[in-house]
Coordinates of N, CA, C and O in Angstrom, one line a residue:
Q1 N 65.7 175.8 111.1 CA 65.9 174.5 111.8 C 64.5 173.7 111.6 O 63.5 174.3 111.8
V2 N 64.6 172.5 111.3 CA 63.4 171.6 111.1 C 63.1 170.9 112.4 O 64.0 170.3 113.0
Q3 N 61.9 170.9 112.9 CA 61.5 170.2 114.0 C 60.2 169.4 113.7 O 59.3 169.9 113.0
L4 N 60.1 168.2 114.3 CA 58.9 167.4 114.2 C 58.3 167.4 115.6 O 59.0 167.1 116.6
V5 N 57.0 167.6 115.7 CA 56.3 167.6 117.0 C 55.1 166.6 116.9 O 54.2 166.8 116.1
E6 N 55.2 165.5 117.7 CA 54.1 164.6 117.8 C 53.2 165.0 118.9 O 53.6 165.5 119.9
S7 N 51.9 164.7 118.7 CA 50.9 164.9 119.8 C 49.8 163.8 119.7 O 49.7 163.1 118.7
G8 N 49.0 163.7 120.7 CA 47.9 162.8 120.7 C 48.0 161.6 121.5 O 47.1 160.8 121.6
G9 N 49.2 161.3 122.1 CA 49.3 160.1 122.9 C 48.6 160.2 124.2 O 48.0 161.3 124.5
G10 N 48.5 159.1 124.9 CA 47.8 159.1 126.2 C 47.5 157.7 126.7 O 48.1 156.8 126.2
L11 N 46.7 157.7 127.7 CA 46.3 156.4 128.3 C 44.9 156.1 127.9 O 44.0 156.9 128.1
V12 N 44.7 154.9 127.3 CA 43.4 154.4 127.0 C 43.2 153.0 127.4 O 44.2 152.3 127.7
Q13 N 42.0 152.5 127.3 CA 41.7 151.1 127.6 C 41.7 150.3 126.3 O 41.5 150.8 125.2
S14 N 41.9 149.0 126.4 CA 41.9 148.1 125.3 C 40.6 148.3 124.5 O 39.5 148.4 125.1
G15 N 40.7 148.4 123.1 CA 39.6 148.5 122.3 C 39.3 150.0 121.9 O 38.5 150.2 121.0
E16 N 39.9 150.9 122.6 CA 39.6 152.3 122.3 C 40.5 152.8 121.2 O 41.4 152.1 120.7
S17 N 40.4 154.1 120.9 CA 41.1 154.7 119.8 C 41.9 155.9 120.2 O 41.6 156.6 121.2
L18 N 43.0 156.2 119.4 CA 43.7 157.4 119.6 C 44.1 157.9 118.2 O 44.3 157.1 117.3
T19 N 44.3 159.2 118.1 CA 44.8 159.8 116.9 C 46.1 160.6 117.2 O 46.1 161.5 118.0
L20 N 47.2 160.1 116.6 CA 48.5 160.8 116.7 C 48.7 161.8 115.6 O 48.3 161.5 114.4
T21 N 49.3 162.9 115.8 CA 49.5 163.9 114.8 C 51.0 164.3 114.8 O 51.6 164.4 115.9
C22 N 51.6 164.4 113.7 CA 53.0 164.9 113.5 C 53.0 166.1 112.7 O 52.5 166.2 111.6
E23 N 53.5 167.2 113.3 CA 53.6 168.5 112.6 C 55.1 168.8 112.3 O 55.9 168.7 113.2
V24 N 55.4 169.2 111.1 CA 56.7 169.6 110.7 C 56.8 171.1 110.8 O 56.0 171.8 110.1
R25 N 57.8 171.6 111.5 CA 58.0 173.0 111.7 C 59.3 173.4 111.1 O 60.3 172.7 111.3
G26 N 59.4 174.5 110.4 CA 60.6 174.9 109.8 C 60.6 174.8 108.3 O 59.5 174.4 107.7
N27 N 61.6 175.2 107.6 CA 61.7 175.3 106.2 C 62.0 173.9 105.6 O 63.1 173.4 105.7
I28 N 61.0 173.4 104.9 CA 61.2 172.1 104.2 C 60.7 172.3 102.7 O 59.7 172.9 102.5
Y29 N 61.6 171.8 101.8 CA 61.2 172.0 100.4 C 60.1 171.0 100.0 O 59.2 171.3 99.3
A30 N 60.2 169.8 100.5 CA 59.3 168.7 100.2 C 59.5 167.6 101.2 O 60.5 167.5 101.8
I31 N 58.5 166.8 101.3 CA 58.6 165.6 102.2 C 58.4 164.4 101.4 O 57.3 164.1 100.8
N32 N 59.4 163.6 101.2 CA 59.4 162.4 100.3 C 58.9 161.2 101.0 O 58.5 160.2 100.4
F33 N 59.0 161.2 102.4 CA 58.6 160.0 103.1 C 58.1 160.4 104.5 O 58.7 161.2 105.1
W34 N 57.0 159.7 104.9 CA 56.5 159.8 106.2 C 56.5 158.4 106.8 O 56.1 157.5 106.2
G35 N 56.9 158.3 108.1 CA 56.9 157.1 108.8 C 56.5 157.2 110.2 O 56.8 158.2 110.8
W36 N 55.7 156.3 110.7 CA 55.4 156.2 112.1 C 56.0 154.9 112.7 O 55.9 153.9 112.1
Y37 N 56.7 155.0 113.8 CA 57.4 153.9 114.4 C 56.9 153.7 115.9 O 56.5 154.7 116.6
H38 N 57.0 152.5 116.3 CA 56.5 152.1 117.6 C 57.7 151.5 118.4 O 58.4 150.5 117.8
Q39 N 58.0 151.9 119.6 CA 59.0 151.3 120.4 C 58.4 150.8 121.7 O 58.1 151.7 122.6
P40 N 58.2 149.5 121.8 CA 57.6 149.0 123.1 C 58.6 149.1 124.2 O 59.9 149.2 123.9
P41 N 58.2 149.1 125.4 CA 59.2 149.2 126.6 C 60.3 148.1 126.5 O 59.9 146.9 126.3
G42 N 61.5 148.5 126.5 CA 62.6 147.6 126.5 C 62.9 146.9 125.2 O 63.7 146.0 125.1
E43 N 62.2 147.3 124.1 CA 62.4 146.7 122.8 C 62.9 147.7 121.8 O 63.0 148.9 122.0
E44 N 63.2 147.2 120.6 CA 63.7 148.0 119.5 C 62.5 148.8 118.8 O 61.4 148.4 118.9
R45 N 62.9 149.9 118.2 CA 61.9 150.7 117.5 C 61.6 150.0 116.2 O 62.5 149.5 115.5
E46 N 60.3 150.0 115.8 CA 59.9 149.3 114.5 C 58.9 150.2 113.8 O 58.0 150.8 114.4
M47 N 58.9 150.1 112.5 CA 58.0 150.9 111.7 C 56.6 150.2 111.7 O 56.5 149.0 111.6
V48 N 55.6 151.0 111.9 CA 54.2 150.5 111.9 C 53.4 151.0 110.7 O 52.5 150.3 110.2
A49 N 53.7 152.2 110.1 CA 53.0 152.7 109.0 C 53.9 153.7 108.3 O 54.7 154.4 108.9
S50 N 53.8 153.8 106.9 CA 54.6 154.7 106.2 C 53.9 155.0 104.8 O 53.0 154.3 104.4
M51 N 54.3 156.2 104.3 CA 53.9 156.6 103.0 C 55.1 157.2 102.3 O 55.8 158.1 102.9
R52 N 55.4 156.8 101.0 CA 56.5 157.3 100.3 C 56.0 157.9 99.0 O 55.3 157.2 98.2
G53 N 56.4 159.2 98.7 CA 56.0 159.8 97.5 C 54.6 159.8 97.2 O 53.7 160.1 98.0
G54 N 54.2 159.4 96.0 CA 52.8 159.2 95.6 C 52.3 157.9 95.8 O 51.1 157.6 95.4
G55 N 53.0 157.0 96.5 CA 52.6 155.7 96.7 C 51.6 155.5 97.8 O 51.3 156.5 98.5
G56 N 51.0 154.3 97.9 CA 50.0 154.1 98.9 C 50.7 153.8 100.2 O 51.9 153.6 100.4
P57 N 49.9 153.7 101.3 CA 50.4 153.4 102.6 C 50.9 152.0 102.8 O 50.4 151.1 102.1
K58 N 51.8 151.8 103.7 CA 52.2 150.4 104.0 C 52.1 150.3 105.5 O 52.4 151.2 106.3
Y59 N 51.8 149.1 106.0 CA 51.6 148.8 107.4 C 52.3 147.6 107.8 O 52.4 146.6 107.1
A60 N 52.7 147.6 109.1 CA 53.2 146.3 109.7 C 52.0 145.4 109.9 O 50.8 145.8 110.1
E61 N 52.3 144.1 109.8 CA 51.2 143.1 110.0 C 50.4 143.3 111.2 O 49.2 143.1 111.2
A62 N 51.0 143.6 112.3 CA 50.4 143.7 113.6 C 49.3 144.8 113.7 O 48.4 144.8 114.5
V63 N 49.4 145.8 112.8 CA 48.4 146.9 112.9 C 47.5 147.0 111.7 O 46.6 147.9 111.6
K64 N 47.7 146.1 110.7 CA 46.8 146.2 109.5 C 45.4 146.0 109.9 O 45.0 145.2 110.7
G65 N 44.5 146.9 109.3 CA 43.1 146.9 109.6 C 42.8 147.7 110.8 O 41.6 147.9 111.1
R66 N 43.7 148.1 111.6 CA 43.5 148.9 112.8 C 44.0 150.3 112.7 O 43.4 151.3 113.3
F67 N 45.2 150.5 112.1 CA 45.8 151.8 112.0 C 45.7 152.3 110.6 O 45.8 151.6 109.6
T68 N 45.6 153.7 110.5 CA 45.6 154.3 109.2 C 46.5 155.6 109.2 O 46.3 156.4 110.1
I69 N 47.4 155.6 108.3 CA 48.3 156.8 108.2 C 47.7 157.7 107.1 O 47.2 157.2 106.0
S70 N 47.8 159.0 107.3 CA 47.4 160.0 106.3 C 48.4 161.1 106.4 O 49.1 161.3 107.3
R71 N 48.3 162.0 105.4 CA 49.2 163.2 105.4 C 48.5 164.4 104.7 O 47.6 164.2 103.9
D72 N 48.9 165.5 105.1 CA 48.4 166.8 104.5 C 49.6 167.5 104.0 O 50.3 168.1 104.9
R73 N 49.8 167.5 102.7 CA 51.0 168.2 102.2 C 51.0 169.7 102.5 O 52.1 170.2 102.8
A74 N 49.9 170.3 102.4 CA 49.8 171.8 102.6 C 50.2 172.1 104.0 O 50.9 173.1 104.3
R75 N 49.6 171.4 104.9 CA 49.8 171.7 106.4 C 51.1 171.0 106.9 O 51.5 171.3 108.0
K76 N 51.8 170.2 106.1 CA 53.0 169.5 106.5 C 52.7 168.7 107.8 O 53.4 168.8 108.8
T77 N 51.6 167.9 107.8 CA 51.3 167.1 108.9 C 50.9 165.7 108.5 O 50.6 165.5 107.3
S78 N 51.1 164.8 109.4 CA 50.6 163.4 109.2 C 49.9 163.0 110.4 O 50.2 163.4 111.5
T79 N 48.9 162.1 110.2 CA 48.2 161.6 111.3 C 48.2 160.0 111.3 O 48.3 159.4 110.2
L80 N 48.2 159.4 112.5 CA 48.1 158.0 112.6 C 46.9 157.7 113.4 O 46.8 158.0 114.6
Q81 N 45.8 157.3 112.7 CA 44.6 156.9 113.4 C 44.7 155.5 113.9 O 45.0 154.5 113.1
M82 N 44.6 155.3 115.2 CA 44.8 154.0 115.8 C 43.5 153.5 116.5 O 43.0 154.1 117.4
N83 N 42.9 152.5 115.9 CA 41.6 152.0 116.4 C 41.8 150.6 117.0 O 42.8 149.9 116.8
N84 N 40.9 150.2 117.8 CA 40.9 148.9 118.5 C 42.3 148.6 119.1 O 42.9 147.6 118.8
L85 N 42.7 149.5 119.9 CA 44.1 149.4 120.5 C 44.2 148.2 121.4 O 43.2 147.9 122.1
K86 N 45.4 147.7 121.5 CA 45.6 146.5 122.3 C 46.8 146.8 123.3 O 47.6 147.7 123.0
P87 N 46.9 146.1 124.4 CA 48.0 146.4 125.3 C 49.3 146.3 124.7 O 50.3 147.0 125.1
E88 N 49.5 145.4 123.7 CA 50.8 145.3 123.0 C 51.1 146.5 122.1 O 52.2 146.7 121.6
D89 N 50.2 147.4 122.0 CA 50.4 148.7 121.2 C 51.1 149.7 122.2 O 51.5 150.8 121.7
T90 N 51.2 149.4 123.4 CA 51.8 150.3 124.4 C 53.3 150.6 124.0 O 54.0 149.7 123.6
G91 N 53.7 151.9 124.1 CA 55.0 152.3 123.9 C 55.1 153.7 123.4 O 54.1 154.4 123.5
V92 N 56.3 154.1 123.0 CA 56.5 155.4 122.4 C 56.4 155.4 120.9 O 56.9 154.5 120.3
Y93 N 55.6 156.3 120.4 CA 55.5 156.4 118.9 C 56.2 157.6 118.4 O 56.1 158.7 118.9
Y94 N 57.0 157.4 117.4 CA 57.8 158.4 116.8 C 57.4 158.7 115.3 O 57.0 157.8 114.6
C95 N 57.5 159.9 114.9 CA 57.3 160.3 113.6 C 58.7 160.6 112.9 O 59.6 161.1 113.5
H96 N 58.8 160.2 111.6 CA 60.0 160.3 110.9 C 59.7 160.8 109.5 O 58.8 160.3 108.9
I97 N 60.5 161.7 109.0 CA 60.4 162.1 107.6 C 61.7 162.1 106.9 O 62.8 162.2 107.6
E98 N 61.7 162.0 105.6 CA 62.8 162.2 104.7 C 62.5 163.4 103.9 O 61.5 163.4 103.2
A99 N 63.3 164.4 103.9 CA 63.0 165.7 103.3 C 64.2 166.4 102.8 O 65.2 166.6 103.6
P100 N 64.2 166.9 101.6 CA 65.3 167.7 101.1 C 65.0 169.2 101.5 O 63.9 169.6 101.7
T101 N 66.1 170.0 101.6 CA 65.9 171.4 102.0 C 65.8 172.3 100.8 O 65.4 173.4 100.9
G102 N 66.1 171.7 99.6 CA 65.9 172.5 98.4 C 65.9 171.6 97.2 O 66.1 170.4 97.3
W103 N 65.6 172.2 96.0 CA 65.5 171.4 94.8 C 66.9 170.8 94.4 O 67.9 171.5 94.5
G104 N 66.9 169.5 94.2 CA 68.1 168.8 93.8 C 69.0 168.5 95.0 O 70.1 167.8 94.8
E105 N 68.6 168.8 96.2 CA 69.4 168.5 97.4 C 69.0 167.1 97.9 O 67.9 166.6 97.7
P106 N 69.9 166.4 98.5 CA 69.6 165.1 99.0 C 68.7 165.2 100.2 O 68.6 166.3 100.9
S107 N 67.9 164.1 100.5 CA 67.0 164.1 101.6 C 67.8 164.0 103.0 O 68.8 163.3 103.0
N108 N 67.3 164.6 104.0 CA 67.7 164.5 105.3 C 66.7 163.7 106.1 O 65.5 163.7 105.8
D109 N 67.1 163.1 107.2 CA 66.2 162.4 108.1 C 65.9 163.2 109.3 O 66.9 163.8 109.9
Y110 N 64.7 163.3 109.6 CA 64.2 164.1 110.8 C 63.3 163.2 111.7 O 62.5 162.4 111.1
W111 N 63.5 163.3 113.0 CA 62.7 162.5 113.9 C 62.1 163.4 115.0 O 62.7 164.4 115.4
G112 N 60.9 163.0 115.4 CA 60.3 163.7 116.5 C 60.7 163.1 117.8 O 61.3 162.0 117.8
P113 N 60.4 163.7 118.9 CA 60.8 163.2 120.3 C 60.0 162.1 120.7 O 60.4 161.4 121.7
G114 N 58.9 161.8 120.1 CA 58.0 160.7 120.5 C 56.9 161.1 121.4 O 56.9 162.1 122.1
T115 N 55.8 160.3 121.3 CA 54.7 160.5 122.2 C 54.3 159.2 122.8 O 54.3 158.1 122.1
Q116 N 54.0 159.1 124.1 CA 53.7 157.9 124.8 C 52.3 157.5 124.6 O 51.3 158.3 124.8
V117 N 52.1 156.2 124.3 CA 50.8 155.6 124.2 C 50.7 154.4 125.2 O 51.6 153.5 125.2
T118 N 49.8 154.4 126.1 CA 49.6 153.3 127.0 C 48.2 152.8 126.9 O 47.2 153.5 127.0
V119 N 48.1 151.4 126.7 CA 46.9 150.8 126.5 C 46.7 149.8 127.7 O 47.5 148.8 127.8
S120 N 45.7 150.0 128.5 CA 45.5 149.1 129.6 C 44.5 148.0 129.2 O 43.7 148.2 128.4
P121 N 44.7 146.8 129.9 CA 43.9 145.6 129.5 C 42.4 145.9 129.8 O 42.0 146.7 130.6

């Protein structure tokens, strides 16, 4: 069984930083896509950062220059470094991967339970 576990959320003041980590547990053949999503209170979930295959990172306009996504293939982890946090960054952050369970198998979608980030003014 594949599980994603996010960590690193918390309460910070505006301008401070947080580092979120997503760890993949279980048997995974490969990870083709990493994504981090933000769901503000009462709003829809939206992607803020992603990496696909050997390509470079992509970011939502609202976080460009402040957030950095990275991955460690060997450790099956991804981090989201969030700098200069703003109150509008408040919400639940989710990790998402697309991963096949074997060679030639289609990718499955996996989501973590989310981690809360609260940024006070």
